[in-house]
PDB file of C-alpha atoms and ligand atoms in Angstrom:
ATOM      1  CA  MET I   1      12.937  34.106  76.066  1.00  0.00           C
ATOM      2  CA  SER I   2      16.139  32.678  75.453  1.00  0.00           C
ATOM      3  CA  CYS I   3      16.714  28.938  77.226  1.00  0.00           C
ATOM      4  CA  LEU I   4      19.351  26.591  76.932  1.00  0.00           C
ATOM      5  CA  PHE I   5      17.277  23.700  77.428  1.00  0.00           C
ATOM      6  CA  CYS I   6      14.168  24.774  75.040  1.00  0.00           C
ATOM      7  CA  GLY I   7      16.830  24.864  72.886  1.00  0.00           C
ATOM      8  CA  ILE I   8      18.107  21.278  73.243  1.00  0.00           C
ATOM      9  CA  VAL I   9      14.335  20.585  72.950  1.00  0.00           C
ATOM     10  CA  ALA I  10      14.041  22.322  69.915  1.00  0.00           C
ATOM     11  CA  GLY I  11      17.244  20.675  68.244  1.00  0.00           C
ATOM     12  CA  ASP I  12      18.564  23.855  67.722  1.00  0.00           C
ATOM     13  CA  ILE I  13      21.415  22.824  70.002  1.00  0.00           C
ATOM     14  CA  PRO I  14      23.454  19.628  70.114  1.00  0.00           C
ATOM     15  CA  ALA I  15      22.656  16.642  72.713  1.00  0.00           C
ATOM     16  CA  THR I  16      23.529  13.353  73.744  1.00  0.00           C
ATOM     17  CA  VAL I  17      19.703  11.910  74.475  1.00  0.00           C
ATOM     18  CA  VAL I  18      19.718   8.841  76.253  1.00  0.00           C
ATOM     19  CA  GLN I  19      15.838   8.696  76.509  1.00  0.00           C
ATOM     20  CA  GLU I  20      12.658  10.226  75.027  1.00  0.00           C
ATOM     21  CA  THR I  21       9.266  10.036  76.460  1.00  0.00           C
ATOM     22  CA  GLU I  22       6.069  12.479  74.986  1.00  0.00           C
ATOM     23  CA  ARG I  23       6.705  15.239  77.409  1.00  0.00           C
ATOM     24  CA  THR I  24      10.291  14.486  78.681  1.00  0.00           C
ATOM     25  CA  ILE I  25      14.056  14.257  77.702  1.00  0.00           C
ATOM     26  CA  ALA I  26      16.766  12.980  78.826  1.00  0.00           C
ATOM     27  CA  PHE I  27      20.765  13.936  77.908  1.00  0.00           C
ATOM     28  CA  ARG I  28      24.211  13.553  78.927  1.00  0.00           C
ATOM     29  CA  ASP I  29      25.642  16.542  81.143  1.00  0.00           C
ATOM     30  CA  LEU I  30      28.332  18.520  79.434  1.00  0.00           C
ATOM     31  CA  ASN I  31      30.588  18.536  82.406  1.00  0.00           C
ATOM     32  CA  PRO I  32      29.913  14.983  84.019  1.00  0.00           C
ATOM     33  CA  ALA I  33      30.192  14.995  87.695  1.00  0.00           C
ATOM     34  CA  ALA I  34      29.796  11.262  87.939  1.00  0.00           C
ATOM     35  CA  PRO I  35      30.657   8.334  85.663  1.00  0.00           C
ATOM     36  CA  THR I  36      26.737   8.904  84.927  1.00  0.00           C
ATOM     37  CA  HIS I  37      25.571  11.970  84.588  1.00  0.00           C
ATOM     38  CA  VAL I  38      22.430  12.786  83.000  1.00  0.00           C
ATOM     39  CA  LEU I  39      19.860  15.577  82.873  1.00  0.00           C
ATOM     40  CA  VAL I  40      15.855  14.694  82.470  1.00  0.00           C
ATOM     41  CA  ILE I  41      13.929  17.547  81.768  1.00  0.00           C
ATOM     42  CA  PRO I  42       9.868  18.514  80.372  1.00  0.00           C
ATOM     43  CA  ARG I  43      10.158  19.568  76.743  1.00  0.00           C
ATOM     44  CA  ASP I  44       7.906  22.481  78.109  1.00  0.00           C
ATOM     45  CA  HIS I  45       9.555  25.265  80.117  1.00  0.00           C
ATOM     46  CA  HIS I  46       9.219  25.436  83.539  1.00  0.00           C
ATOM     47  CA  ALA I  47      11.537  27.159  86.161  1.00  0.00           C
ATOM     48  CA  ASN I  48      12.538  24.602  88.565  1.00  0.00           C
ATOM     49  CA  VAL I  49      10.913  21.429  90.277  1.00  0.00           C
ATOM     50  CA  ALA I  50       8.627  23.723  92.438  1.00  0.00           C
ATOM     51  CA  ASP I  51       7.054  25.644  89.614  1.00  0.00           C
ATOM     52  CA  LEU I  52       5.626  22.599  88.031  1.00  0.00           C
ATOM     53  CA  ALA I  53       4.917  20.608  91.283  1.00  0.00           C
ATOM     54  CA  GLU I  54       2.643  23.310  91.791  1.00  0.00           C
ATOM     55  CA  VAL I  55       0.858  24.221  88.002  1.00  0.00           C
ATOM     56  CA  ASP I  56       0.857  20.632  87.030  1.00  0.00           C
ATOM     57  CA  PRO I  57       1.750  17.652  89.795  1.00  0.00           C
ATOM     58  CA  ALA I  58       1.126  14.681  87.348  1.00  0.00           C
ATOM     59  CA  TYR I  59       3.486  16.499  84.404  1.00  0.00           C
ATOM     60  CA  ALA I  60       6.481  16.639  87.902  1.00  0.00           C
ATOM     61  CA  GLY I  61       5.628  12.799  88.430  1.00  0.00           C
ATOM     62  CA  GLU I  62       6.068  12.336  85.169  1.00  0.00           C
ATOM     63  CA  VAL I  63       9.938  14.039  85.297  1.00  0.00           C
ATOM     64  CA  LEU I  64      10.262  11.754  88.267  1.00  0.00           C
ATOM     65  CA  ALA I  65       9.316   8.469  86.522  1.00  0.00           C
ATOM     66  CA  ALA I  66      11.539   9.336  83.742  1.00  0.00           C
ATOM     67  CA  ALA I  67      14.537   9.983  86.141  1.00  0.00           C
ATOM     68  CA  ALA I  68      14.311   6.568  87.493  1.00  0.00           C
ATOM     69  CA  ALA I  69      13.659   4.690  84.054  1.00  0.00           C
ATOM     70  CA  VAL I  70      17.111   6.350  82.834  1.00  0.00           C
ATOM     71  CA  ALA I  71      18.429   5.026  86.453  1.00  0.00           C
ATOM     72  CA  ARG I  72      17.359   1.642  85.036  1.00  0.00           C
ATOM     73  CA  GLN I  73      18.779   2.238  81.583  1.00  0.00           C
ATOM     74  CA  GLU I  74      21.806   3.265  82.962  1.00  0.00           C
ATOM     75  CA  GLY I  75      22.329   0.392  85.160  1.00  0.00           C
ATOM     76  CA  LEU I  76      22.411   2.019  87.966  1.00  0.00           C
ATOM     77  CA  THR I  77      21.848  -0.822  90.282  1.00  0.00           C
ATOM     78  CA  GLY I  78      24.011  -0.175  92.932  1.00  0.00           C
ATOM     79  CA  GLY I  79      22.145   3.082  93.924  1.00  0.00           C
ATOM     80  CA  TYR I  80      22.062   6.466  92.392  1.00  0.00           C
ATOM     81  CA  ARG I  81      21.254  10.464  93.452  1.00  0.00           C
ATOM     82  CA  LEU I  82      18.633  12.646  91.916  1.00  0.00           C
ATOM     83  CA  VAL I  83      19.235  16.380  91.899  1.00  0.00           C
ATOM     84  CA  ALA I  84      16.926  19.396  91.450  1.00  0.00           C
ATOM     85  CA  ASN I  85      18.381  22.579  92.374  1.00  0.00           C
ATOM     86  CA  THR I  86      16.333  25.557  92.719  1.00  0.00           C
ATOM     87  CA  GLY I  87      17.541  28.832  92.755  1.00  0.00           C
ATOM     88  CA  ASP I  88      20.545  30.453  93.800  1.00  0.00           C
ATOM     89  CA  ASP I  89      21.812  29.390  96.840  1.00  0.00           C
ATOM     90  CA  ALA I  90      21.534  25.745  94.967  1.00  0.00           C
ATOM     91  CA  GLY I  91      23.672  27.120  92.782  1.00  0.00           C
ATOM     92  CA  GLN I  92      20.838  26.613  89.744  1.00  0.00           C
ATOM     93  CA  THR I  93      22.462  27.871  86.666  1.00  0.00           C
ATOM     94  CA  VAL I  94      19.888  27.091  84.242  1.00  0.00           C
ATOM     95  CA  HIS I  95      16.325  28.141  85.004  1.00  0.00           C
ATOM     96  CA  HIS I  96      14.427  25.249  82.966  1.00  0.00           C
ATOM     97  CA  LEU I  97      14.021  22.245  85.339  1.00  0.00           C
ATOM     98  CA  HIS I  98      16.366  19.355  85.221  1.00  0.00           C
ATOM     99  CA  ILE I  99      16.829  16.607  87.613  1.00  0.00           C
ATOM    100  CA  HIS I 100      20.722  15.576  87.434  1.00  0.00           C
ATOM    101  CA  VAL I 101      20.667  11.569  87.852  1.00  0.00           C
ATOM    102  CA  LEU I 102      24.054  10.886  88.949  1.00  0.00           C
ATOM    103  CA  GLY I 103      25.670   7.594  89.661  1.00  0.00           C
ATOM    104  CA  GLY I 104      28.706   4.925  89.121  1.00  0.00           C
ATOM    105  CA  ARG I 105      30.610   6.332  91.642  1.00  0.00           C
ATOM    106  CA  SER I 106      29.809   6.083  95.588  1.00  0.00           C
ATOM    107  CA  MET I 107      28.584   9.567  96.871  1.00  0.00           C
ATOM    108  CA  SER I 108      29.066  11.681 100.306  1.00  0.00           C
ATOM    109  CA  TRP I 109      26.430  13.400 102.247  1.00  0.00           C
ATOM    110  CA  PRO I 110      25.658  15.938 102.888  1.00  0.00           C
ATOM    111  CA  PRO I 111      26.838  17.764  99.523  1.00  0.00           C
ATOM    112  CA  GLY I 112      29.109  21.103  99.619  1.00  0.00           C
TER     113      GLY I 112
HETATM  114  P1  5GP D   1      22.787  23.286  87.911  1.00  0.00           P
HETATM  115  O1  5GP D   1      23.750  23.971  88.216  1.00  0.00           O
HETATM  116  O2  5GP D   1      21.336  24.238  86.494  1.00  0.00           O
HETATM  117  O3  5GP D   1      21.569  22.451  88.864  1.00  0.00           O
HETATM  118  O4  5GP D   1      22.903  22.573  86.242  1.00  0.00           O
HETATM  119  C1  5GP D   1      22.960  22.559  84.895  1.00  0.00           C
HETATM  120  C2  5GP D   1      23.789  21.783  84.419  1.00  0.00           C
HETATM  121  O5  5GP D   1      23.682  21.876  83.027  1.00  0.00           O
HETATM  122  C3  5GP D   1      24.933  21.886  84.675  1.00  0.00           C
HETATM  123  O6  5GP D   1      25.428  20.239  85.402  1.00  0.00           O
HETATM  124  C4  5GP D   1      25.697  21.797  83.467  1.00  0.00           C
HETATM  125  O7  5GP D   1      27.460  20.896  83.432  1.00  0.00           O
HETATM  126  C5  5GP D   1      25.072  21.424  82.186  1.00  0.00           C
HETATM  127  N1  5GP D   1      24.903  22.047  81.057  1.00  0.00           N
HETATM  128  C6  5GP D   1      25.452  23.306  80.784  1.00  0.00           C
HETATM  129  N2  5GP D   1      25.290  24.080  79.551  1.00  0.00           N
HETATM  130  C7  5GP D   1      24.904  22.756  78.937  1.00  0.00           C
HETATM  131  C8  5GP D   1      24.782  22.086  77.301  1.00  0.00           C
HETATM  132  O8  5GP D   1      24.752  22.896  76.588  1.00  0.00           O
HETATM  133  N3  5GP D   1      24.818  20.803  77.345  1.00  0.00           N
HETATM  134  C9  5GP D   1      24.161  19.594  78.431  1.00  0.00           C
HETATM  135  N4  5GP D   1      24.448  18.570  77.946  1.00  0.00           N
HETATM  136  N5  5GP D   1      24.054  20.392  79.019  1.00  0.00           N
HETATM  137  C10 5GP D   1      24.820  21.613  79.880  1.00  0.00           C
HETATM  138 ZN1   ZN D   2      13.365  26.385  79.044  1.00  0.00          ZN
END
């Protein structure tokens, strides 16, 4: 199976890594949608957050905690948005779970 984000975990594809834990890695989005736009992923391949929450809820919690730690490290004291696009209707393009950490500007709701 060829997976872009598994390639980043393996170091085969370059990325600007901002934070790492034993089981997660966080790197800047190539095409940022906000002044701060970081993707937080589990090192192990899971297609989406629902799959991981089902097979290993503690690991899903670690990914969420890592996202919060990234927001802290990035200084997003005014707030931020976590997004986990899941499936085609949500526009998920990379089928390796990633939490978008978006911040640094005000954001409208609901999203488009
Ligand atoms: P999705 O639409 O699946 O939720 O988000 C995928 C995200 O991955 C997009 O925001 C896109 O800009 C980002 N992305 C796609 N390819 C790469 C890449 O090679 N490196 C990095 N750092 N981000 C990527
Ligand atoms: Zn993968």
